[in-house]
Coordinates of C-alpha atoms in Angstrom, one line a residue:
M864 CA 28.5 -11.5 43.7
S865 CA 28.2 -8.0 42.0
S866 CA 26.2 -8.1 38.8
P867 CA 28.2 -7.1 35.5
A868 CA 28.3 -3.5 34.7
T869 CA 26.0 -2.4 31.9
T870 CA 26.9 0.1 29.4
P871 CA 24.4 2.9 29.2
D872 CA 22.7 3.8 25.8
P873 CA 24.7 6.7 24.2
L874 CA 23.2 10.1 24.3
P875 CA 22.2 11.6 21.1
P876 CA 24.6 14.1 19.8
P877 CA 24.0 17.7 20.9
S878 CA 21.8 19.6 18.3
T879 CA 23.1 22.8 16.7
P880 CA 21.3 25.2 14.3
D881 CA 23.0 23.7 11.3
C882 CA 22.5 20.2 12.5
P883 CA 19.4 19.5 14.5
R884 CA 19.2 16.6 17.0
P885 CA 17.5 13.6 15.1
L886 CA 14.3 12.4 16.5
R887 CA 14.2 9.2 18.5
A888 CA 12.4 6.2 17.0
D889 CA 9.3 6.7 19.2
A890 CA 9.2 10.5 18.4
V891 CA 9.3 9.8 14.6
R892 CA 6.4 7.3 15.1
N893 CA 4.3 9.7 17.1
R894 CA 4.9 12.5 14.5
A895 CA 3.8 10.1 11.8
C896 CA 0.7 9.2 13.9
I897 CA -0.2 12.7 14.3
L898 CA 0.0 13.6 10.7
A899 CA -2.1 10.5 9.6
A900 CA -4.7 11.5 12.3
A901 CA -4.6 15.1 11.1
R902 CA -5.5 14.2 7.7
E903 CA -8.6 12.1 8.8
V904 CA -9.8 14.7 11.3
F905 CA -9.2 17.7 8.6
A906 CA -11.1 15.5 6.0
E907 CA -14.1 14.8 8.4
R908 CA -14.4 18.2 10.2
G909 CA -12.8 20.7 7.9
T910 CA -12.1 24.0 9.5
E911 CA -13.8 22.8 12.8
A912 CA -10.8 20.3 13.5
H913 CA -9.2 20.7 16.8
A914 CA -5.8 19.8 18.0
E915 CA -7.3 17.7 20.8
E916 CA -9.3 15.7 18.5
I917 CA -6.3 15.1 16.3
A918 CA -4.2 14.0 19.4
R919 CA -7.1 11.6 20.5
R920 CA -7.3 10.1 17.1
A921 CA -3.5 9.5 17.0
G922 CA -3.8 7.7 20.4
L923 CA -1.5 10.3 22.1
G924 CA -1.9 13.1 24.7
V925 CA -2.4 16.6 23.6
G926 CA 0.8 17.4 25.3
T927 CA 2.7 14.9 22.9
L928 CA 1.0 17.0 20.0
Y929 CA 2.1 20.1 21.2
R930 CA 5.7 19.0 21.7
H931 CA 5.9 18.3 17.9
F932 CA 3.7 21.2 16.9
P933 CA 3.1 24.5 18.6
D934 CA -0.4 25.0 17.2
K935 CA -3.0 23.7 14.8
E936 CA -1.4 25.8 12.0
A937 CA 1.8 24.1 12.3
V938 CA 0.0 20.7 12.0
A939 CA -1.7 21.9 8.9
R940 CA 1.8 23.1 7.5
A941 CA 3.2 19.8 8.1
V942 CA 0.3 17.9 6.5
L943 CA 0.7 20.1 3.5
E944 CA 4.4 19.4 3.3
H945 CA 3.8 15.8 3.7
K946 CA 1.2 15.8 0.7
V947 CA 3.4 17.8 -1.4
E948 CA 6.2 15.4 -1.1
E949 CA 3.7 12.5 -1.9
V950 CA 2.6 14.2 -5.2
K951 CA 6.1 15.0 -6.1
A952 CA 7.1 11.2 -5.7
F953 CA 4.1 10.3 -7.7
I954 CA 5.3 12.8 -10.5
E955 CA 8.7 11.6 -10.5
A956 CA 7.9 7.7 -10.3
E957 CA 4.9 7.6 -12.5
C958 CA 4.9 10.4 -14.9
L959 CA 8.6 11.4 -15.7
P960 CA 9.4 8.0 -16.8
D961 CA 6.5 8.0 -19.4
P962 CA 7.9 8.2 -23.0
D963 CA 4.6 10.0 -24.0
P964 CA 4.8 13.5 -22.6
W965 CA 1.2 14.4 -23.3
A966 CA -0.1 11.1 -21.5
A967 CA 2.2 12.0 -18.5
L968 CA 1.0 15.6 -18.2
V969 CA -2.7 14.5 -18.5
R970 CA -1.9 12.0 -15.5
V971 CA -0.5 15.0 -13.5
F972 CA -3.5 17.0 -13.9
R973 CA -5.9 14.0 -13.3
N974 CA -4.1 13.1 -10.0
A975 CA -4.4 16.5 -9.0
G976 CA -8.1 16.8 -9.5
S977 CA -9.0 13.4 -8.0
E978 CA -6.9 14.1 -4.9
Q979 CA -8.6 17.5 -4.3
A980 CA -12.0 16.1 -5.0
E981 CA -11.5 13.3 -2.6
D982 CA -9.8 15.2 0.2
R983 CA -12.0 18.3 0.1
G984 CA -12.2 18.5 3.8
W985 CA -8.6 18.7 4.7
A986 CA -7.7 20.9 1.7
D987 CA -10.3 23.4 3.0
A988 CA -9.0 23.2 6.5
V989 CA -5.3 23.5 5.5
S990 CA -6.1 26.5 3.3
A991 CA -8.2 28.2 6.1
A992 CA -5.6 27.5 8.6
L993 CA -2.6 28.6 6.7
G994 CA -4.2 31.5 4.7
D995 CA -1.3 33.6 3.3
D996 CA 1.4 31.5 4.9
P997 CA 4.5 31.0 2.6
A998 CA 3.9 27.2 3.1
M999 CA 0.9 27.6 0.7
C1000 CA 3.5 28.4 -2.0
L1001 CA 5.4 25.2 -1.2
H1002 CA 3.6 23.2 -3.9
R1003 CA 4.5 25.8 -6.5
E1004 CA 8.2 25.6 -5.6
R1005 CA 8.5 21.9 -5.4
L1006 CA 6.2 20.7 -8.0
T1007 CA 6.5 23.2 -10.8
P1008 CA 9.9 22.0 -12.0
P1009 CA 9.2 18.4 -12.7
V1010 CA 5.8 19.4 -14.3
M1011 CA 7.5 21.9 -16.5
E1012 CA 10.0 19.2 -17.6
L1013 CA 6.9 17.3 -18.9
V1014 CA 5.7 20.5 -20.6
R1015 CA 9.1 21.2 -22.2
R1016 CA 9.2 17.6 -23.5
G1017 CA 5.7 18.0 -24.9
Q1018 CA 6.6 21.2 -26.6
A1019 CA 9.7 19.6 -28.1
A1020 CA 7.3 16.7 -29.4
G1021 CA 4.8 19.3 -30.7
V1022 CA 2.0 18.2 -28.5
V1023 CA 1.9 21.0 -26.0
R1024 CA 1.3 24.7 -26.9
D1025 CA 4.7 26.5 -27.2
D1026 CA 3.6 29.5 -25.2
L1027 CA 2.8 27.7 -22.1
R1028 CA 5.0 29.0 -19.2
D1029 CA 5.8 27.9 -15.6
E1030 CA 3.8 30.8 -14.1
D1031 CA 0.7 29.5 -16.0
L1032 CA 0.8 26.2 -14.2
F1033 CA 0.2 27.7 -10.9
G1034 CA -3.0 29.3 -12.0
L1035 CA -4.2 26.3 -13.9
F1036 CA -3.8 24.0 -10.8
C1037 CA -5.4 26.5 -8.4
G1038 CA -8.4 26.8 -10.7
L1039 CA -8.7 22.9 -10.9
S1040 CA -8.2 22.8 -7.2
A1041 CA -11.0 25.3 -6.6
V1042 CA -13.4 23.6 -8.9
A1043 CA -12.6 20.1 -7.3
R1044 CA -13.1 21.4 -3.8
S1045 CA -16.3 23.1 -4.6
G1046 CA -17.9 19.8 -5.7
Q1047 CA -18.4 20.9 -9.4
D1048 CA -17.6 18.7 -12.3
W1049 CA -13.8 19.1 -12.1
E1050 CA -13.3 16.6 -15.1
R1051 CA -15.3 18.8 -17.3
Y1052 CA -13.2 21.7 -16.4
L1053 CA -10.0 19.8 -16.8
A1054 CA -11.2 18.7 -20.3
V1055 CA -11.4 22.3 -21.2
V1056 CA -8.1 23.2 -19.7
L1057 CA -6.5 20.3 -21.6
A1058 CA -8.0 21.2 -24.8
G1059 CA -6.3 24.7 -24.4
L1060 CA -2.9 23.3 -23.5
R1061 CA -2.6 20.8 -26.5
A1062 CA -0.7 22.2 -29.6
G1063 CA -3.3 23.0 -32.2
G1064 CA -6.2 22.5 -29.8
D1065 CA -9.2 24.7 -29.3
R1066 CA -7.7 27.7 -27.5

């Protein structure tokens, strides 16, 4: 007696430049494991992190890593993009709904400082790996608009100095990042920055 015919799993649709083929579930899982492992390895080993160690920590072969990312710089770029999305989600979920624009803006700056201080290794590794790569400007493009919304609210409420512009934010966050990553007292630096941002404060 012949066995019943089975219907093969449908093939994924062909990819095109405008509509890339979606990753399979196992590929999505592997990519997530690689990024999580990369965060750990970058944090522990800084600029000495290697693709082989990232793959081993992810429980995958190095060939699997290279199927997702052509080199360590591509891994660093993906880690940065993922981190930017995390920060953006934090601002949108935790800060923008706050009716107090000054308190919300302080939370944004404090989160930035604490994140950099806690993850100095991976931040240094990503900066070293990417250098002048356009991905390093990603945080400016993605994060400036929601932060400027808080700034505008604060200006309208009279609690944020009225001459603060979006181009100022990039320098302030870069300075905070540099202080936090150097191991200095970033909270003291932030207190000075916030005093200068507050309307009527010590400028």
